[in-house]
Amino acid sequence: MRSLRRGAIALQPAAAIALVYLASRAVTTAFLLGAAALSGPESRFGADASLGTLTMGWDAQWYWLIAFSGYPTELPLDAAGDVAQNAWAFMPVYPVITGVVGWVVGGFPVAAPLVSAAAGYLACLVLFALLRRRIGRAAAMWAVVFFSFAGPMAALFQLGYAESLFQLWLLLALLAVERRRWWWLYLWIPLMAFTRPGVLAFALMLAVYGIWRWTRRAHDDLPPREIGHIVAGGLLAAGCGLVWPVITGVVTGEPDAYLQTELAWRRSWIGDHGGFVPFDGTVQAAVLWSRIWGVPAWVCLVGLATIVAVAALLLIADRRVRRLGVPIRLWAGAYLLYLLAVFFPQSSTFRLLVPLSPLWGAVALPRARWWRIGVLLIGTAAQWWWIYTMYALGSTFAQIP
């Protein structure tokens, strides 16, 4: 009897999270149906849009193409002779898994939202486990609520995108670091690396984490075995992050195939920009948006610098963020630095910030009911705004998820 009771207690968080997650998916489904009904002839999806066409829109088409026909052996070129947008920009784990599931359930368009939704639920379970010891059960559950409901990008949990699967591997890797279960990293890091770009930020996080542990070794024992795992994990993450460009180059016969493929998306915004220089994309984007918004370039640059400074201050000094633990804080800092170095900020910025989701724990910490309900309502409204803008409208360069 006692074992049954212990089992029931252990299942309670999973059951509660399941109810929260199902409710959040129902809300997102209603939003997508509303966006389909509001989609007009100027939208990318047309006046006859449906839930299925929205679910498989934008980048989902690339994953579907990979599952169906793989990657090209020759890089496509645009009219100017530059490398055009192509499938090599997208990693293989999500389309492979979804393609296999599609054989069972009736095709990739059916499997894609199922895989995303299942990965999203599992990610909620891991997020709860990651935060519970740090901020308590109630706050961790609220973080799950915010994660699944509140925020523009909650819709990704049922779209044909790889974000929810990447989020699952990331949270599992952070949990392994938090609990010092180092062997698990050798599984989660490769899965993360071949699901979405971003594993190089995890390599940086492990490097700084190792330095931090070394400085505290007098108070927190750091045996050689752990040093070996931290170093090996960091090297594995760095190696996995660099091997995809090598694979792309070998298959296509073009050493810089992956880099040119990624830059093809940037060229669609600013034309020929002279190649990749770390952090240059962020500056170029600030100048571009200053012209679009009709403000001096220095205003956007100062605004960007202010955002970076405030984010750094919060990660270092804010007491709510500090309660989340060092691995989460280091990951957030490393990932933001990674984005600044390689990303060209545009309409996909919200989506690229999803890997910062463990920070929902800091948002969930204030115990005032009005605060939590307010965050939930504002975040849910933001989700509708994102779905409406990117899917019901979806007609300009700035309306690309």
C-alpha atoms as a printed R data frame, in Angstrom:
    type eleno elety resid chain resno       x      y       z
1   ATOM     1    CA   MET     A     1   0.000  0.000   0.000
2   ATOM     2    CA   ARG     A     2   2.808  2.387   0.849
3   ATOM     3    CA   SER     A     3   4.502  1.709  -2.492
4   ATOM     4    CA   LEU     A     4   1.246  2.486  -4.314
5   ATOM     5    CA   ARG     A     5   0.915  5.730  -2.393
6   ATOM     6    CA   ARG     A     6   4.498  6.684  -3.177
7   ATOM     7    CA   GLY     A     7   3.850  5.901  -6.840
8   ATOM     8    CA   ALA     A     8   0.729  8.066  -6.887
9   ATOM     9    CA   ILE     A     9   2.606 10.959  -5.318
10  ATOM    10    CA   ALA     A    10   5.399 10.574  -7.847
11  ATOM    11    CA   LEU     A    11   2.909 10.702 -10.712
12  ATOM    12    CA   GLN     A    12   1.187 13.838  -9.502
13  ATOM    13    CA   PRO     A    13   3.542 16.379 -11.127
14  ATOM    14    CA   ALA     A    14   3.451 14.506 -14.442
15  ATOM    15    CA   ALA     A    15  -0.348 14.398 -14.362
16  ATOM    16    CA   ALA     A    16  -0.618 18.070 -13.407
17  ATOM    17    CA   ILE     A    17   1.808 19.047 -16.142
18  ATOM    18    CA   ALA     A    18  -0.158 16.933 -18.614
19  ATOM    19    CA   LEU     A    19  -3.353 18.831 -17.773
20  ATOM    20    CA   VAL     A    20  -1.577 22.178 -18.100
21  ATOM    21    CA   TYR     A    21  -0.001 21.138 -21.362
22  ATOM    22    CA   LEU     A    22  -3.238 19.848 -22.885
23  ATOM    23    CA   ALA     A    23  -4.978 23.080 -21.924
24  ATOM    24    CA   SER     A    24  -2.192 25.136 -23.495
25  ATOM    25    CA   ARG     A    25  -2.351 23.114 -26.699
26  ATOM    26    CA   ALA     A    26  -6.108 23.639 -26.842
27  ATOM    27    CA   VAL     A    27  -5.570 27.407 -26.596
28  ATOM    28    CA   THR     A    28  -2.904 27.345 -29.301
29  ATOM    29    CA   THR     A    29  -5.138 25.235 -31.545
30  ATOM    30    CA   ALA     A    30  -7.942 27.767 -31.122
31  ATOM    31    CA   PHE     A    31  -5.530 30.573 -32.006
32  ATOM    32    CA   LEU     A    32  -4.321 28.747 -35.120
33  ATOM    33    CA   LEU     A    33  -7.890 28.060 -36.215
34  ATOM    34    CA   GLY     A    34  -8.669 31.738 -35.703
35  ATOM    35    CA   ALA     A    35  -5.631 32.739 -37.740
36  ATOM    36    CA   ALA     A    36  -6.670 30.351 -40.526
37  ATOM    37    CA   ALA     A    37 -10.131 31.914 -40.611
38  ATOM    38    CA   LEU     A    38  -8.624 35.424 -40.750
39  ATOM    39    CA   SER     A    39  -6.053 34.547 -43.413
40  ATOM    40    CA   GLY     A    40  -6.772 36.524 -46.573
41  ATOM    41    CA   PRO     A    41  -5.605 36.492 -50.179
42  ATOM    42    CA   GLU     A    42  -2.543 38.602 -49.317
43  ATOM    43    CA   SER     A    43  -1.335 36.097 -46.733
44  ATOM    44    CA   ARG     A    44   1.211 33.471 -47.692
45  ATOM    45    CA   PHE     A    45  -1.418 30.863 -46.812
46  ATOM    46    CA   GLY     A    46  -4.285 32.369 -48.805
47  ATOM    47    CA   ALA     A    47  -7.966 32.736 -48.040
48  ATOM    48    CA   ASP     A    48  -8.512 28.978 -47.787
49  ATOM    49    CA   ALA     A    49  -5.921 28.396 -45.042
50  ATOM    50    CA   SER     A    50  -6.475 25.510 -42.644
51  ATOM    51    CA   LEU     A    51  -4.960 24.244 -39.425
52  ATOM    52    CA   GLY     A    52  -2.875 21.785 -41.438
53  ATOM    53    CA   THR     A    53  -1.467 24.397 -43.809
54  ATOM    54    CA   LEU     A    54  -0.478 26.669 -40.920
55  ATOM    55    CA   THR     A    55   1.106 23.790 -39.014
56  ATOM    56    CA   MET     A    56   3.246 22.919 -42.019
57  ATOM    57    CA   GLY     A    57   4.094 26.496 -42.998
58  ATOM    58    CA   TRP     A    58   7.436 28.269 -43.320
59  ATOM    59    CA   ASP     A    59  10.423 26.200 -42.077
60  ATOM    60    CA   ALA     A    60   8.254 23.106 -41.663
61  ATOM    61    CA   GLN     A    61   8.384 22.827 -45.449
62  ATOM    62    CA   TRP     A    62  12.166 22.468 -45.327
63  ATOM    63    CA   TYR     A    63  11.984 19.677 -42.759
64  ATOM    64    CA   TRP     A    64   9.356 17.933 -44.872
65  ATOM    65    CA   LEU     A    65  11.598 18.236 -47.920
66  ATOM    66    CA   ILE     A    66  14.536 16.702 -46.012
67  ATOM    67    CA   ALA     A    67  12.400 13.811 -44.786
68  ATOM    68    CA   PHE     A    68  11.152 13.212 -48.322
69  ATOM    69    CA   SER     A    69  14.284 13.662 -50.443
70  ATOM    70    CA   GLY     A    70  17.267 14.312 -48.157
71  ATOM    71    CA   TYR     A    71  19.891 16.978 -48.764
72  ATOM    72    CA   PRO     A    72  21.093 18.271 -52.150
73  ATOM    73    CA   THR     A    73  24.488 17.173 -53.423
74  ATOM    74    CA   GLU     A    74  24.772 20.369 -55.470
75  ATOM    75    CA   LEU     A    75  24.113 23.780 -53.980
76  ATOM    76    CA   PRO     A    76  21.369 25.745 -55.751
77  ATOM    77    CA   LEU     A    77  22.336 29.194 -57.024
78  ATOM    78    CA   ASP     A    78  20.290 32.355 -57.372
79  ATOM    79    CA   ALA     A    79  20.215 34.658 -60.396
80  ATOM    80    CA   ALA     A    80  23.355 36.443 -59.192
81  ATOM    81    CA   GLY     A    81  25.282 33.188 -58.890
82  ATOM    82    CA   ASP     A    82  25.248 33.165 -55.080
83  ATOM    83    CA   VAL     A    83  24.233 30.132 -53.026
84  ATOM    84    CA   ALA     A    84  20.454 30.148 -52.602
85  ATOM    85    CA   GLN     A    85  18.463 29.069 -49.564
86  ATOM    86    CA   ASN     A    86  18.528 25.291 -49.277
87  ATOM    87    CA   ALA     A    87  17.998 22.345 -46.940
88  ATOM    88    CA   TRP     A    88  21.549 22.287 -45.558
89  ATOM    89    CA   ALA     A    89  20.582 25.063 -43.121
90  ATOM    90    CA   PHE     A    90  18.390 22.558 -41.234
91  ATOM    91    CA   MET     A    91  19.657 19.693 -39.088
92  ATOM    92    CA   PRO     A    92  18.546 16.073 -39.625
93  ATOM    93    CA   VAL     A    93  17.313 14.745 -36.250
94  ATOM    94    CA   TYR     A    94  13.835 16.282 -36.359
95  ATOM    95    CA   PRO     A    95  13.003 15.337 -39.972
96  ATOM    96    CA   VAL     A    96  14.379 11.813 -39.466
97  ATOM    97    CA   ILE     A    97  12.324 11.190 -36.320
98  ATOM    98    CA   THR     A    98   9.243 12.801 -37.827
99  ATOM    99    CA   GLY     A    99   9.675 10.890 -41.065
100 ATOM   100    CA   VAL     A   100   9.801  7.580 -39.168
101 ATOM   101    CA   VAL     A   101   6.709  8.491 -37.144
102 ATOM   102    CA   GLY     A   102   5.032  9.570 -40.368
103 ATOM   103    CA   TRP     A   103   5.290  6.042 -41.732
104 ATOM   104    CA   VAL     A   104   3.131  4.919 -38.813
105 ATOM   105    CA   VAL     A   105   0.581  7.728 -38.489
106 ATOM   106    CA   GLY     A   106  -0.047  8.599 -42.121
107 ATOM   107    CA   GLY     A   107   2.559 11.026 -43.388
108 ATOM   108    CA   PHE     A   108   4.919 13.801 -42.374
109 ATOM   109    CA   PRO     A   109   2.228 16.540 -42.029
110 ATOM   110    CA   VAL     A   110   0.416 14.372 -39.485
111 ATOM   111    CA   ALA     A   111   3.566 13.350 -37.652
112 ATOM   112    CA   ALA     A   112   5.184 16.797 -37.419
113 ATOM   113    CA   PRO     A   113   2.774 18.353 -34.870
114 ATOM   114    CA   LEU     A   114   2.647 15.067 -32.941
115 ATOM   115    CA   VAL     A   115   6.438 14.902 -32.579
116 ATOM   116    CA   SER     A   116   6.620 18.579 -31.628
117 ATOM   117    CA   ALA     A   117   3.811 18.231 -29.099
118 ATOM   118    CA   ALA     A   118   5.284 15.085 -27.524
119 ATOM   119    CA   ALA     A   119   8.734 16.692 -27.272
120 ATOM   120    CA   GLY     A   120   7.145 19.789 -25.760
121 ATOM   121    CA   TYR     A   121   5.399 17.777 -23.038
122 ATOM   122    CA   LEU     A   122   8.592 15.920 -22.184
123 ATOM   123    CA   ALA     A   123  10.451 19.239 -22.118
124 ATOM   124    CA   CYS     A   124   7.882 20.513 -19.591
125 ATOM   125    CA   LEU     A   125   8.586 17.510 -17.358
126 ATOM   126    CA   VAL     A   126  12.334 18.100 -17.540
127 ATOM   127    CA   LEU     A   127  11.958 21.841 -16.911
128 ATOM   128    CA   PHE     A   128   9.969 21.065 -13.769
129 ATOM   129    CA   ALA     A   129  12.633 18.635 -12.587
130 ATOM   130    CA   LEU     A   130  15.388 21.148 -13.382
131 ATOM   131    CA   LEU     A   131  13.763 23.963 -11.406
132 ATOM   132    CA   ARG     A   132  12.011 22.156  -8.550
133 ATOM   133    CA   ARG     A   133  15.064 21.794  -6.310
134 ATOM   134    CA   ARG     A   134  16.021 25.415  -6.879
135 ATOM   135    CA   ILE     A   135  12.757 27.333  -6.553
136 ATOM   136    CA   GLY     A   136  10.253 24.867  -5.070
137 ATOM   137    CA   ARG     A   137   7.395 22.873  -6.485
138 ATOM   138    CA   ALA     A   138   4.816 25.677  -6.818
139 ATOM   139    CA   ALA     A   139   7.137 28.098  -8.607
140 ATOM   140    CA   ALA     A   140   8.477 25.318 -10.847
141 ATOM   141    CA   MET     A   141   4.913 24.432 -11.833
142 ATOM   142    CA   TRP     A   142   4.192 28.065 -12.654
143 ATOM   143    CA   ALA     A   143   7.347 28.132 -14.775
144 ATOM   144    CA   VAL     A   144   5.907 25.182 -16.715
145 ATOM   145    CA   VAL     A   145   2.635 27.069 -17.123
146 ATOM   146    CA   PHE     A   146   4.483 30.082 -18.539
147 ATOM   147    CA   PHE     A   147   6.640 27.843 -20.706
148 ATOM   148    CA   SER     A   148   3.669 26.065 -22.302
149 ATOM   149    CA   PHE     A   149   1.126 28.923 -22.332
150 ATOM   150    CA   ALA     A   150   2.694 32.326 -22.029
151 ATOM   151    CA   GLY     A   151   4.910 33.879 -24.616
152 ATOM   152    CA   PRO     A   152   4.822 34.410 -28.348
153 ATOM   153    CA   MET     A   153   6.495 31.119 -29.163
154 ATOM   154    CA   ALA     A   154   4.278 28.632 -27.315
155 ATOM   155    CA   ALA     A   155   2.769 27.749 -30.699
156 ATOM   156    CA   LEU     A   156   6.029 26.018 -31.646
157 ATOM   157    CA   PHE     A   157   5.002 23.079 -29.484
158 ATOM   158    CA   GLN     A   158   2.640 21.939 -32.237
159 ATOM   159    CA   LEU     A   159   4.141 23.331 -35.439
160 ATOM   160    CA   GLY     A   160   6.435 21.458 -37.805
161 ATOM   161    CA   TYR     A   161   9.525 23.079 -36.302
162 ATOM   162    CA   ALA     A   162  12.468 21.517 -34.460
163 ATOM   163    CA   GLU     A   163  12.440 23.951 -31.532
164 ATOM   164    CA   SER     A   164  10.544 21.789 -29.043
165 ATOM   165    CA   LEU     A   165  12.791 18.794 -29.740
166 ATOM   166    CA   PHE     A   166  15.909 20.930 -29.356
167 ATOM   167    CA   GLN     A   167  14.474 22.317 -26.134
168 ATOM   168    CA   LEU     A   168  14.027 18.779 -24.803
169 ATOM   169    CA   TRP     A   169  17.665 17.812 -25.464
170 ATOM   170    CA   LEU     A   170  18.892 21.140 -24.044
171 ATOM   171    CA   LEU     A   171  16.927 20.824 -20.803
172 ATOM   172    CA   LEU     A   172  18.067 17.233 -20.385
173 ATOM   173    CA   ALA     A   173  21.677 18.340 -20.857
174 ATOM   174    CA   LEU     A   174  21.253 21.175 -18.334
175 ATOM   175    CA   LEU     A   175  19.674 18.718 -15.891
176 ATOM   176    CA   ALA     A   176  22.668 16.405 -16.340
177 ATOM   177    CA   VAL     A   177  25.033 19.273 -15.515
178 ATOM   178    CA   GLU     A   178  22.901 20.425 -12.592
179 ATOM   179    CA   ARG     A   179  22.844 16.929 -11.069
180 ATOM   180    CA   ARG     A   180  26.348 16.046 -12.267
181 ATOM   181    CA   ARG     A   181  25.210 13.019 -14.220
182 ATOM   182    CA   TRP     A   182  27.996 13.491 -16.725
183 ATOM   183    CA   TRP     A   183  27.616 10.348 -18.802
184 ATOM   184    CA   TRP     A   184  24.252 11.557 -20.089
185 ATOM   185    CA   LEU     A   185  25.942 14.480 -21.827
186 ATOM   186    CA   TYR     A   186  27.459 12.111 -24.371
187 ATOM   187    CA   LEU     A   187  23.918 11.352 -25.563
188 ATOM   188    CA   TRP     A   188  22.186 14.716 -25.220
189 ATOM   189    CA   ILE     A   189  24.933 16.847 -26.781
190 ATOM   190    CA   PRO     A   190  25.001 15.068 -30.179
191 ATOM   191    CA   LEU     A   191  21.203 14.984 -30.318
192 ATOM   192    CA   MET     A   192  21.109 18.701 -29.562
193 ATOM   193    CA   ALA     A   193  23.826 19.461 -32.110
194 ATOM   194    CA   PHE     A   194  22.025 17.729 -34.979
195 ATOM   195    CA   THR     A   195  18.569 19.075 -34.154
196 ATOM   196    CA   ARG     A   196  19.229 22.819 -34.303
197 ATOM   197    CA   PRO     A   197  22.243 25.168 -34.271
198 ATOM   198    CA   GLY     A   198  23.296 26.338 -30.818
199 ATOM   199    CA   VAL     A   199  25.455 23.586 -29.368
200 ATOM   200    CA   LEU     A   200  28.557 25.815 -29.607
201 ATOM   201    CA   ALA     A   201  26.963 27.958 -26.912
202 ATOM   202    CA   PHE     A   202  26.712 24.841 -24.755
203 ATOM   203    CA   ALA     A   203  30.435 24.221 -25.300
204 ATOM   204    CA   LEU     A   204  31.140 27.756 -24.088
205 ATOM   205    CA   MET     A   205  28.867 27.213 -21.092
206 ATOM   206    CA   LEU     A   206  30.732 24.050 -20.092
207 ATOM   207    CA   ALA     A   207  34.089 25.825 -20.446
208 ATOM   208    CA   VAL     A   208  33.038 28.650 -18.119
209 ATOM   209    CA   TYR     A   209  31.307 26.182 -15.793
210 ATOM   210    CA   GLY     A   210  34.572 24.229 -15.517
211 ATOM   211    CA   ILE     A   211  36.479 27.403 -14.638
212 ATOM   212    CA   TRP     A   212  33.849 28.293 -12.035
213 ATOM   213    CA   ARG     A   213  34.050 24.837 -10.470
214 ATOM   214    CA   TRP     A   214  37.857 25.076 -10.419
215 ATOM   215    CA   THR     A   215  37.756 28.361  -8.502
216 ATOM   216    CA   ARG     A   216  35.443 26.756  -5.919
217 ATOM   217    CA   ARG     A   217  37.248 23.446  -5.547
218 ATOM   218    CA   ALA     A   218  38.221 24.240  -1.951
219 ATOM   219    CA   HIS     A   219  34.512 24.380  -1.028
220 ATOM   220    CA   ASP     A   220  33.054 22.076  -3.681
221 ATOM   221    CA   ASP     A   221  35.150 19.015  -4.409
222 ATOM   222    CA   LEU     A   222  36.220 18.704  -8.037
223 ATOM   223    CA   PRO     A   223  37.663 15.217  -8.556
224 ATOM   224    CA   PRO     A   224  39.665 14.386 -11.693
225 ATOM   225    CA   ARG     A   225  36.775 12.285 -12.994
226 ATOM   226    CA   GLU     A   226  34.502 15.344 -13.103
227 ATOM   227    CA   ILE     A   227  37.219 17.480 -14.677
228 ATOM   228    CA   GLY     A   228  37.533 14.866 -17.408
229 ATOM   229    CA   HIS     A   229  33.788 14.804 -18.064
230 ATOM   230    CA   ILE     A   230  33.490 18.598 -18.168
231 ATOM   231    CA   VAL     A   231  36.415 18.899 -20.583
232 ATOM   232    CA   ALA     A   232  35.240 15.972 -22.710
233 ATOM   233    CA   GLY     A   233  31.687 17.295 -22.802
234 ATOM   234    CA   GLY     A   234  32.887 20.714 -23.874
235 ATOM   235    CA   LEU     A   235  35.101 19.267 -26.591
236 ATOM   236    CA   LEU     A   236  32.276 17.009 -27.758
237 ATOM   237    CA   ALA     A   237  29.907 19.994 -27.993
238 ATOM   238    CA   ALA     A   238  32.485 22.043 -29.898
239 ATOM   239    CA   GLY     A   239  33.244 19.143 -32.218
240 ATOM   240    CA   CYS     A   240  29.584 18.414 -32.907
241 ATOM   241    CA   GLY     A   241  28.976 22.084 -33.576
242 ATOM   242    CA   LEU     A   242  31.733 22.141 -36.198
243 ATOM   243    CA   VAL     A   243  31.162 18.773 -37.875
244 ATOM   244    CA   TRP     A   244  27.947 19.698 -39.711
245 ATOM   245    CA   PRO     A   245  29.725 22.303 -41.879
246 ATOM   246    CA   VAL     A   246  32.349 19.622 -42.641
247 ATOM   247    CA   ILE     A   247  29.654 17.130 -43.654
248 ATOM   248    CA   THR     A   248  27.985 19.758 -45.814
249 ATOM   249    CA   GLY     A   249  31.279 20.551 -47.508
250 ATOM   250    CA   VAL     A   250  32.137 16.900 -48.158
251 ATOM   251    CA   VAL     A   251  28.727 16.056 -49.658
252 ATOM   252    CA   THR     A   252  28.490 19.155 -51.862
253 ATOM   253    CA   GLY     A   253  32.170 19.491 -52.709
254 ATOM   254    CA   GLU     A   254  32.123 23.107 -51.483
255 ATOM   255    CA   PRO     A   255  34.183 23.682 -48.297
256 ATOM   256    CA   ASP     A   256  32.135 26.717 -47.261
257 ATOM   257    CA   ALA     A   257  28.756 25.274 -48.313
258 ATOM   258    CA   TYR     A   258  27.143 25.535 -44.878
259 ATOM   259    CA   LEU     A   259  28.345 29.069 -44.251
260 ATOM   260    CA   GLN     A   260  27.160 30.234 -47.670
261 ATOM   261    CA   THR     A   261  23.834 28.504 -47.100
262 ATOM   262    CA   GLU     A   262  23.288 30.324 -43.818
263 ATOM   263    CA   LEU     A   263  24.323 33.629 -45.363
264 ATOM   264    CA   ALA     A   264  21.721 33.126 -48.095
265 ATOM   265    CA   TRP     A   265  19.011 34.041 -45.586
266 ATOM   266    CA   ARG     A   266  20.904 37.187 -44.637
267 ATOM   267    CA   ARG     A   267  21.310 38.169 -48.293
268 ATOM   268    CA   SER     A   268  17.532 38.184 -48.656
269 ATOM   269    CA   TRP     A   269  17.529 41.077 -46.170
270 ATOM   270    CA   ILE     A   270  20.592 43.140 -47.044
271 ATOM   271    CA   GLY     A   271  21.912 41.773 -50.331
272 ATOM   272    CA   ASP     A   272  25.616 41.101 -50.846
273 ATOM   273    CA   HIS     A   273  27.215 41.851 -47.477
274 ATOM   274    CA   GLY     A   274  30.776 40.639 -47.972
275 ATOM   275    CA   GLY     A   275  30.636 37.389 -45.997
276 ATOM   276    CA   PHE     A   276  30.516 36.409 -42.349
277 ATOM   277    CA   VAL     A   277  32.271 38.381 -39.616
278 ATOM   278    CA   PRO     A   278  31.413 37.578 -35.966
279 ATOM   279    CA   PHE     A   279  29.045 40.160 -34.413
280 ATOM   280    CA   ASP     A   280  28.829 42.035 -37.732
281 ATOM   281    CA   GLY     A   281  25.347 40.689 -38.463
282 ATOM   282    CA   THR     A   282  23.967 42.236 -35.290
283 ATOM   283    CA   VAL     A   283  25.391 45.646 -36.212
284 ATOM   284    CA   GLN     A   284  24.159 45.384 -39.800
285 ATOM   285    CA   ALA     A   285  20.685 44.477 -38.580
286 ATOM   286    CA   ALA     A   286  20.613 47.475 -36.241
287 ATOM   287    CA   VAL     A   287  21.468 49.758 -39.168
288 ATOM   288    CA   LEU     A   288  18.844 48.077 -41.359
289 ATOM   289    CA   TRP     A   289  16.083 48.409 -38.780
290 ATOM   290    CA   SER     A   290  17.010 52.027 -38.157
291 ATOM   291    CA   ARG     A   291  16.256 52.729 -41.823
292 ATOM   292    CA   ILE     A   292  13.016 50.727 -41.736
293 ATOM   293    CA   TRP     A   293  11.827 52.479 -38.585
294 ATOM   294    CA   GLY     A   294  13.047 55.890 -39.716
295 ATOM   295    CA   VAL     A   295  15.332 56.557 -36.747
296 ATOM   296    CA   PRO     A   296  19.069 57.327 -36.579
297 ATOM   297    CA   ALA     A   297  21.287 54.240 -36.597
298 ATOM   298    CA   TRP     A   298  22.857 55.221 -33.297
299 ATOM   299    CA   VAL     A   299  19.464 54.948 -31.605
300 ATOM   300    CA   CYS     A   300  19.185 51.267 -32.562
301 ATOM   301    CA   LEU     A   301  22.810 50.611 -31.641
302 ATOM   302    CA   VAL     A   302  22.431 52.271 -28.245
303 ATOM   303    CA   GLY     A   303  19.179 50.403 -27.699
304 ATOM   304    CA   LEU     A   304  20.904 47.116 -28.524
305 ATOM   305    CA   ALA     A   305  23.792 47.897 -26.188
306 ATOM   306    CA   THR     A   306  21.315 48.758 -23.434
307 ATOM   307    CA   ILE     A   307  19.465 45.470 -23.869
308 ATOM   308    CA   VAL     A   308  22.751 43.549 -23.710
309 ATOM   309    CA   ALA     A   309  23.839 45.435 -20.588
310 ATOM   310    CA   VAL     A   310  20.517 44.890 -18.816
311 ATOM   311    CA   ALA     A   311  20.532 41.173 -19.704
312 ATOM   312    CA   ALA     A   312  24.082 40.808 -18.362
313 ATOM   313    CA   LEU     A   313  23.153 42.657 -15.164
314 ATOM   314    CA   LEU     A   314  20.116 40.434 -14.592
315 ATOM   315    CA   LEU     A   315  22.120 37.244 -15.109
316 ATOM   316    CA   ILE     A   316  24.832 38.418 -12.718
317 ATOM   317    CA   ALA     A   317  22.963 40.294 -10.003
318 ATOM   318    CA   ASP     A   318  19.234 39.615  -9.990
319 ATOM   319    CA   ARG     A   319  18.398 37.500  -6.960
320 ATOM   320    CA   ARG     A   320  15.584 35.629  -8.718
321 ATOM   321    CA   VAL     A   321  17.845 34.647 -11.605
322 ATOM   322    CA   ARG     A   322  20.626 33.680  -9.180
323 ATOM   323    CA   ARG     A   323  18.284 31.214  -7.501
324 ATOM   324    CA   LEU     A   324  18.078 29.240 -10.735
325 ATOM   325    CA   GLY     A   325  21.645 28.057 -10.300
326 ATOM   326    CA   VAL     A   326  24.906 28.562 -12.127
327 ATOM   327    CA   PRO     A   327  24.360 26.161 -15.083
328 ATOM   328    CA   ILE     A   328  21.180 27.943 -16.201
329 ATOM   329    CA   ARG     A   329  22.725 31.382 -15.791
330 ATOM   330    CA   LEU     A   330  25.877 30.408 -17.647
331 ATOM   331    CA   TRP     A   331  23.826 28.823 -20.422
332 ATOM   332    CA   ALA     A   332  21.729 31.975 -20.824
333 ATOM   333    CA   GLY     A   333  24.819 34.177 -21.002
334 ATOM   334    CA   ALA     A   334  26.644 31.860 -23.414
335 ATOM   335    CA   TYR     A   335  23.617 31.534 -25.690
336 ATOM   336    CA   LEU     A   336  23.019 35.287 -25.820
337 ATOM   337    CA   LEU     A   337  26.679 35.822 -26.684
338 ATOM   338    CA   TYR     A   338  26.376 33.139 -29.376
339 ATOM   339    CA   LEU     A   339  23.346 34.881 -30.895
340 ATOM   340    CA   LEU     A   340  25.123 38.234 -30.909
341 ATOM   341    CA   ALA     A   341  28.086 36.628 -32.690
342 ATOM   342    CA   VAL     A   342  26.282 34.678 -35.426
343 ATOM   343    CA   PHE     A   343  22.676 35.838 -35.736
344 ATOM   344    CA   PHE     A   344  21.196 38.529 -37.953
345 ATOM   345    CA   PRO     A   345  18.334 39.914 -35.810
346 ATOM   346    CA   GLN     A   346  15.076 40.009 -37.763
347 ATOM   347    CA   SER     A   347  11.546 38.682 -37.507
348 ATOM   348    CA   SER     A   348  12.729 35.270 -36.239
349 ATOM   349    CA   THR     A   349  14.315 36.802 -33.136
350 ATOM   350    CA   PHE     A   350  11.525 35.654 -30.791
351 ATOM   351    CA   ARG     A   351  11.917 32.078 -32.012
352 ATOM   352    CA   LEU     A   352  15.687 32.187 -31.543
353 ATOM   353    CA   LEU     A   353  15.176 33.177 -27.888
354 ATOM   354    CA   VAL     A   354  13.231 30.003 -27.013
355 ATOM   355    CA   PRO     A   355  16.361 28.218 -25.637
356 ATOM   356    CA   LEU     A   356  16.355 30.806 -22.837
357 ATOM   357    CA   SER     A   357  13.146 29.220 -21.512
358 ATOM   358    CA   PRO     A   358  14.711 28.005 -18.214
359 ATOM   359    CA   LEU     A   359  14.615 31.672 -17.196
360 ATOM   360    CA   TRP     A   360  10.848 31.311 -16.811
361 ATOM   361    CA   GLY     A   361  11.782 30.051 -13.354
362 ATOM   362    CA   ALA     A   362  12.858 33.560 -12.364
363 ATOM   363    CA   VAL     A   363   9.607 35.013 -13.711
364 ATOM   364    CA   ALA     A   364   7.633 32.462 -11.693
365 ATOM   365    CA   LEU     A   365   9.318 33.266  -8.366
366 ATOM   366    CA   PRO     A   366   7.239 36.278  -7.231
367 ATOM   367    CA   ARG     A   367   4.446 34.728  -5.177
368 ATOM   368    CA   ALA     A   368   1.820 37.433  -5.722
369 ATOM   369    CA   ARG     A   369  -1.163 35.963  -7.495
370 ATOM   370    CA   TRP     A   370  -1.715 39.122  -9.542
371 ATOM   371    CA   TRP     A   371   1.833 38.863 -10.906
372 ATOM   372    CA   ARG     A   372   1.516 35.271 -12.072
373 ATOM   373    CA   ILE     A   373  -1.945 35.734 -13.539
374 ATOM   374    CA   GLY     A   374  -0.779 38.934 -15.236
375 ATOM   375    CA   VAL     A   375   2.229 37.197 -16.809
376 ATOM   376    CA   LEU     A   376  -0.021 34.370 -17.995
377 ATOM   377    CA   LEU     A   377  -2.542 36.730 -19.594
378 ATOM   378    CA   ILE     A   378   0.065 38.965 -21.219
379 ATOM   379    CA   GLY     A   379   2.035 35.985 -22.486
380 ATOM   380    CA   THR     A   380  -1.041 34.305 -23.916
381 ATOM   381    CA   ALA     A   381  -2.031 37.541 -25.652
382 ATOM   382    CA   ALA     A   382   1.509 37.738 -27.058
383 ATOM   383    CA   GLN     A   383   1.102 34.225 -28.439
384 ATOM   384    CA   TRP     A   384  -2.047 35.288 -30.297
385 ATOM   385    CA   TRP     A   385  -0.266 38.397 -31.629
386 ATOM   386    CA   TRP     A   386   2.587 36.246 -32.962
387 ATOM   387    CA   ILE     A   387   0.278 33.679 -34.590
388 ATOM   388    CA   TYR     A   388  -1.912 36.374 -36.130
389 ATOM   389    CA   THR     A   389   1.042 38.371 -37.426
390 ATOM   390    CA   MET     A   390   3.067 35.475 -38.800
391 ATOM   391    CA   TYR     A   391   0.237 33.288 -40.094
392 ATOM   392    CA   ALA     A   392  -2.990 35.237 -40.600
393 ATOM   393    CA   LEU     A   393  -1.033 38.137 -42.142
394 ATOM   394    CA   GLY     A   394   2.316 36.598 -43.146
395 ATOM   395    CA   SER     A   395   2.654 38.829 -46.196
396 ATOM   396    CA   THR     A   396   5.775 40.946 -45.652
397 ATOM   397    CA   PHE     A   397   9.463 40.335 -44.996
398 ATOM   398    CA   ALA     A   398   8.932 41.208 -41.316
399 ATOM   399    CA   GLN     A   399   6.246 38.534 -40.840
400 ATOM   400    CA   ILE     A   400   8.397 35.402 -41.016
401 ATOM   401    CA   PRO     A   401   8.419 33.182 -37.907
